[in-house]
Coordinates of C-alpha atoms and ligand atoms in Angstrom, one line a residue:
M1 CA -83.9 6.7 -13.9
V2 CA -83.6 5.2 -10.1
A3 CA -85.6 2.0 -10.9
V4 CA -82.2 1.0 -13.3
E5 CA -79.8 0.8 -10.9
S6 CA -81.8 -2.3 -8.3
G7 CA -83.2 -4.3 -11.4
V8 CA -82.2 -5.3 -15.5
A9 CA -84.2 -1.8 -17.1
P10 CA -87.6 -2.6 -17.7
Q11 CA -87.5 -2.9 -21.8
Q12 CA -90.4 0.5 -21.3
D13 CA -87.8 2.3 -19.6
R14 CA -85.5 2.4 -21.9
D15 CA -87.9 2.8 -24.5
D16 CA -89.1 6.5 -22.7
V17 CA -85.5 7.3 -22.1
A18 CA -85.2 7.3 -25.6
R19 CA -88.0 8.5 -26.7
R20 CA -87.7 12.1 -24.0
L21 CA -84.1 12.0 -25.9
L22 CA -85.9 11.7 -29.9
D23 CA -88.4 14.9 -28.4
S24 CA -85.5 16.8 -27.4
S25 CA -83.5 16.7 -29.9
E26 CA -86.1 17.4 -32.0
T27 CA -87.5 20.4 -30.3
L28 CA -84.2 21.9 -28.8
S29 CA -81.2 20.8 -31.9
Y30 CA -78.8 22.9 -34.6
D31 CA -77.9 23.6 -37.9
P32 CA -73.5 25.1 -37.2
T33 CA -73.4 26.1 -40.4
E34 CA -76.7 28.8 -39.8
E35 CA -75.7 28.6 -35.7
V36 CA -71.9 29.8 -35.9
D37 CA -70.5 33.0 -37.3
W38 CA -67.8 31.3 -40.3
D39 CA -67.5 34.7 -41.9
T40 CA -66.2 37.3 -39.7
P41 CA -62.0 36.9 -39.7
L42 CA -60.8 36.0 -36.9
D43 CA -60.3 39.1 -33.6
T44 CA -57.7 37.8 -32.6
S45 CA -57.9 39.6 -28.9
Y46 CA -59.8 36.9 -28.2
H47 CA -59.0 33.6 -26.1
G48 CA -59.4 29.9 -28.3
A49 CA -61.0 29.0 -25.0
S50 CA -60.4 30.2 -20.7
P51 CA -57.4 31.2 -19.7
E52 CA -57.4 28.9 -15.7
W53 CA -58.0 26.1 -18.1
S54 CA -54.9 26.1 -20.4
T55 CA -52.3 23.4 -19.7
L56 CA -49.6 26.5 -18.3
Y57 CA -52.3 28.5 -16.6
G58 CA -50.7 28.8 -12.7
T59 CA -47.3 28.1 -14.0
S60 CA -44.1 31.4 -14.1
Y61 CA -44.2 30.7 -17.9
W62 CA -48.0 31.8 -17.9
D63 CA -46.8 34.9 -15.8
E64 CA -43.7 35.5 -18.5
M65 CA -45.9 36.0 -21.5
S66 CA -47.3 38.3 -22.3
P67 CA -51.5 38.6 -23.1
E68 CA -51.1 38.3 -27.1
Q69 CA -49.5 34.9 -26.9
Q70 CA -50.9 33.7 -24.2
R71 CA -54.7 34.4 -25.7
E72 CA -52.8 32.9 -28.9
L73 CA -51.8 29.5 -27.1
T74 CA -55.8 29.4 -25.6
R75 CA -56.9 29.5 -29.3
Q76 CA -54.4 26.4 -30.6
E77 CA -55.6 24.4 -27.4
A78 CA -58.8 24.5 -27.3
A79 CA -58.6 23.9 -31.6
S80 CA -55.9 21.0 -30.0
V81 CA -59.6 19.3 -28.1
A82 CA -61.9 20.1 -30.9
S83 CA -59.7 18.6 -32.5
T84 CA -59.3 15.3 -30.5
G85 CA -62.9 15.8 -30.3
I86 CA -63.4 15.0 -34.5
W87 CA -61.1 12.0 -34.0
F88 CA -63.1 10.2 -30.6
E89 CA -66.7 11.3 -32.2
M90 CA -65.6 9.0 -34.8
I91 CA -64.7 6.2 -32.6
L92 CA -68.0 6.3 -31.1
Q93 CA -70.0 6.9 -34.1
Q94 CA -68.2 3.5 -35.1
M95 CA -69.0 2.0 -31.6
V96 CA -72.4 3.7 -32.1
L97 CA -73.6 2.0 -35.7
R98 CA -71.5 -0.7 -34.7
D99 CA -73.8 -1.7 -31.5
F100 CA -76.9 -0.7 -33.3
Y101 CA -76.5 -3.3 -36.8
A102 CA -79.2 -5.0 -38.2
K103 CA -81.7 -4.3 -34.8
D104 CA -84.5 -3.1 -35.3
P105 CA -85.8 0.2 -36.5
T106 CA -89.3 0.8 -34.9
D107 CA -87.2 0.5 -31.5
P108 CA -86.7 4.4 -30.5
S109 CA -83.7 3.5 -29.2
F110 CA -82.4 2.4 -32.7
Q111 CA -84.2 5.7 -34.0
W112 CA -81.8 8.3 -31.1
A113 CA -78.9 5.8 -31.2
L114 CA -79.3 7.0 -35.5
T115 CA -79.9 11.1 -34.4
E116 CA -76.9 10.0 -31.7
I117 CA -74.7 10.3 -34.8
A118 CA -76.1 12.1 -36.9
D119 CA -75.8 14.7 -34.6
E120 CA -72.0 14.3 -33.9
C121 CA -70.9 14.2 -37.4
R122 CA -73.0 17.5 -37.7
H123 CA -70.2 18.1 -34.3
S124 CA -67.2 17.3 -36.6
I125 CA -67.7 19.5 -39.4
M126 CA -68.0 22.2 -36.5
F127 CA -65.4 21.6 -35.2
A128 CA -62.7 20.7 -37.8
R129 CA -64.8 24.1 -39.0
G130 CA -64.1 25.7 -35.8
A131 CA -60.7 24.8 -35.5
A132 CA -59.6 26.2 -39.2
K133 CA -60.8 29.4 -38.5
L134 CA -58.1 29.1 -34.9
G135 CA -55.8 29.1 -37.9
A136 CA -54.6 25.9 -36.2
P137 CA -52.9 22.7 -38.4
A138 CA -54.3 19.3 -37.7
Y139 CA -53.8 17.9 -35.1
R140 CA -54.3 14.0 -34.1
P141 CA -53.0 12.2 -31.0
N142 CA -49.5 10.2 -30.9
R143 CA -49.3 7.0 -33.8
V144 CA -49.6 4.6 -30.9
V145 CA -53.1 6.7 -29.1
V146 CA -53.9 6.3 -33.0
E147 CA -54.1 3.0 -33.6
L148 CA -54.9 1.8 -30.5
G149 CA -58.0 3.9 -31.3
R150 CA -58.8 2.4 -33.8
L151 CA -58.9 -1.0 -32.8
F152 CA -61.1 0.5 -29.6
K153 CA -63.6 1.6 -32.5
S154 CA -63.3 -1.8 -34.3
V155 CA -63.5 -4.2 -31.6
A156 CA -65.3 -2.1 -28.0
F157 CA -69.0 -3.1 -27.1
G158 CA -71.4 -2.9 -24.8
E159 CA -71.4 -1.5 -21.5
S160 CA -67.1 -0.6 -22.1
A161 CA -68.7 1.2 -24.4
Y162 CA -70.9 3.5 -23.7
A163 CA -69.1 4.0 -20.3
A164 CA -65.5 5.2 -22.8
I165 CA -68.1 7.7 -24.7
L166 CA -69.3 9.2 -21.8
V167 CA -65.5 10.2 -20.4
A168 CA -65.0 11.3 -23.3
E169 CA -68.0 13.2 -23.6
E170 CA -68.0 14.6 -19.4
V171 CA -64.4 15.7 -19.2
L172 CA -65.4 17.8 -22.1
D173 CA -68.5 18.7 -21.2
V174 CA -67.0 20.6 -17.8
M175 CA -64.6 22.3 -20.0
Q176 CA -66.8 23.7 -22.4
R177 CA -69.9 24.9 -19.7
D178 CA -66.5 27.3 -19.0
W179 CA -65.7 28.6 -22.5
M180 CA -69.1 28.6 -23.9
R181 CA -70.0 31.3 -20.9
D182 CA -66.9 33.1 -20.7
E183 CA -66.3 36.8 -22.2
R184 CA -62.6 37.0 -22.7
V185 CA -63.8 33.9 -25.6
A186 CA -64.2 34.3 -29.0
P187 CA -67.8 34.7 -29.4
F188 CA -67.2 31.8 -32.7
V189 CA -65.6 29.6 -30.0
R190 CA -68.3 29.7 -27.1
T191 CA -71.4 29.5 -30.0
I192 CA -69.7 26.4 -31.5
N193 CA -69.6 24.8 -27.5
N194 CA -73.1 25.9 -26.4
I195 CA -73.9 24.4 -29.5
H196 CA -72.9 21.7 -29.0
V197 CA -72.8 21.5 -24.8
V198 CA -76.2 21.3 -25.2
E199 CA -77.1 18.5 -27.6
E200 CA -74.3 16.0 -25.4
S201 CA -76.3 17.2 -22.7
R202 CA -78.6 14.2 -24.2
H203 CA -75.8 11.9 -25.5
M204 CA -74.6 11.4 -21.6
K205 CA -77.7 10.5 -21.0
F206 CA -77.9 8.3 -23.0
A207 CA -74.3 6.7 -22.5
R208 CA -74.9 6.2 -18.7
E209 CA -78.3 4.8 -19.5
E210 CA -76.8 2.2 -22.0
T211 CA -74.1 1.8 -19.5
K212 CA -76.7 0.7 -16.6
A213 CA -78.6 -1.3 -18.1
R214 CA -75.7 -3.7 -20.0
L215 CA -73.9 -4.1 -16.8
Q216 CA -77.1 -5.9 -15.6
G217 CA -76.4 -9.5 -13.7
S218 CA -72.7 -8.8 -15.0
G219 CA -69.8 -11.3 -13.0
K220 CA -67.4 -9.6 -11.3
L221 CA -64.5 -11.0 -13.4
R222 CA -66.6 -8.9 -16.4
R223 CA -66.6 -5.7 -14.1
Q224 CA -63.1 -5.6 -13.6
V225 CA -62.0 -5.8 -17.4
D226 CA -64.5 -3.5 -18.8
A227 CA -63.1 -1.1 -15.4
L228 CA -59.3 -1.6 -16.4
V229 CA -60.4 -0.9 -20.0
V230 CA -62.5 3.0 -20.0
A231 CA -59.7 3.7 -17.8
I232 CA -56.8 2.9 -20.5
A233 CA -60.0 4.3 -23.1
S234 CA -59.9 7.1 -21.1
Y235 CA -55.5 7.5 -20.2
F236 CA -55.5 8.4 -23.7
I237 CA -58.3 10.3 -24.8
V238 CA -57.6 12.4 -21.8
T239 CA -53.7 12.7 -22.2
S240 CA -54.5 12.7 -26.1
M241 CA -55.8 16.5 -25.7
V242 CA -53.9 18.7 -25.3
N243 CA -51.8 18.3 -28.7
K244 CA -47.6 19.4 -27.6
D245 CA -47.1 20.8 -30.7
V246 CA -49.2 24.0 -29.8
Y247 CA -46.5 24.9 -27.2
A248 CA -44.5 25.4 -30.7
N249 CA -47.4 26.8 -33.3
A250 CA -47.8 29.1 -30.0
G251 CA -44.7 30.3 -30.8
L252 CA -43.3 29.5 -27.1
D253 CA -40.5 27.4 -26.0
P254 CA -41.6 24.1 -26.7
E255 CA -39.1 22.2 -23.9
R256 CA -39.8 24.6 -21.4
A257 CA -43.5 24.7 -21.8
I258 CA -43.9 20.8 -21.5
R259 CA -42.6 20.7 -18.4
E260 CA -44.2 23.5 -17.1
A261 CA -47.3 22.0 -18.5
K262 CA -46.5 18.3 -17.3
A263 CA -46.0 19.4 -13.7
N264 CA -49.8 22.3 -13.4
E265 CA -50.8 21.5 -9.6
H266 CA -53.3 23.9 -11.0
H267 CA -54.3 22.1 -14.0
K268 CA -54.4 18.4 -12.8
S269 CA -57.0 20.1 -9.6
M270 CA -59.3 21.5 -12.8
M271 CA -59.1 18.3 -14.1
R272 CA -59.7 16.7 -11.2
S273 CA -62.4 19.0 -9.0
S274 CA -64.6 18.8 -13.0
C275 CA -64.4 15.3 -13.0
A276 CA -66.2 14.3 -9.3
G277 CA -69.5 13.8 -10.5
L278 CA -68.0 11.3 -13.2
M279 CA -66.2 9.7 -10.9
E280 CA -69.1 9.3 -8.4
F281 CA -70.5 7.6 -11.4
L282 CA -68.0 4.5 -12.4
N283 CA -67.9 4.0 -8.7
S284 CA -71.7 3.6 -8.9
A285 CA -71.6 0.9 -11.6
G286 CA -68.8 -0.3 -10.1
L287 CA -66.2 0.5 -12.6
L288 CA -63.7 2.4 -9.9
T289 CA -61.8 -1.0 -9.3
R290 CA -57.9 0.1 -8.0
S291 CA -56.7 -1.1 -11.8
A292 CA -58.8 0.9 -13.2
M293 CA -58.4 3.8 -10.8
W294 CA -54.2 3.7 -11.2
F295 CA -55.6 4.9 -14.4
Y296 CA -57.1 7.6 -14.4
K297 CA -55.3 9.2 -11.0
R298 CA -52.7 9.1 -13.5
A299 CA -54.7 10.9 -16.4
N300 CA -55.1 13.4 -12.9
L301 CA -58.6 13.0 -14.0
I302 CA -59.2 11.8 -9.8
Ligands
LIG1 FE1 -69.8 15.5 -30.2
LIG2 FE1 -71.8 12.6 -28.5

């Protein structure tokens, strides 16, 4: 859809994209209640995520941990990422539903939007069951972030809503692509990640197209505001992914774990390198302003 960049996306192009997404969803969608092995009890000889993605991997604390502790930590971390995923998917569903309120139901984009909401609904149930099977408690962002999310889901619209959706989906995507292929990760978690990666690739396509289309003809000031709003939303989403309680729940000293995780250069560079493509997109959309960069740097996305 290169044409979109140089002018307003013709309605025909947007219809074609939505139609293709609908076709693809009809061909390849999953029912997690059937596909995921919910019945076999959790095998603790597996990780919950690729160890290299652990917030403590590469620290001296990690080296001191027993393999059992390392696996318990990645299981708690994976459950936390899934729980934050549920929180964000609820925000996303509401934003998309609001965006298409009372629009033309014969429009393929309208039907795609409802398809995406249905996907997210299944995903959230899947993540909820997955986190429970991993033996994790409810992990939620802190109170302030929960309230900021409540505000954002009620008022965000247009390109800022879709660009924020894209950032959250892309960040999750890069991790899950690694986890779904990793034989050290529990098989049921790999299935969950596989389902999510497949279905989210369509969502990301839609989010990119909507972001570009709605930015057409927008002035400098509007882009500055959009860029900042998206960067702040991204900052809170990304920094909420791994809840600080995971360390105590994995039997670690939370103070030391939080300190070492905060200073973990390995984890920061994993995040940065996996977000390179996303940052390139935001840059091409004019959403990587100076003030936005400040937040992306603080979230270690750039
Ligand atoms: Fe999802
Ligand atoms: Fe999604």
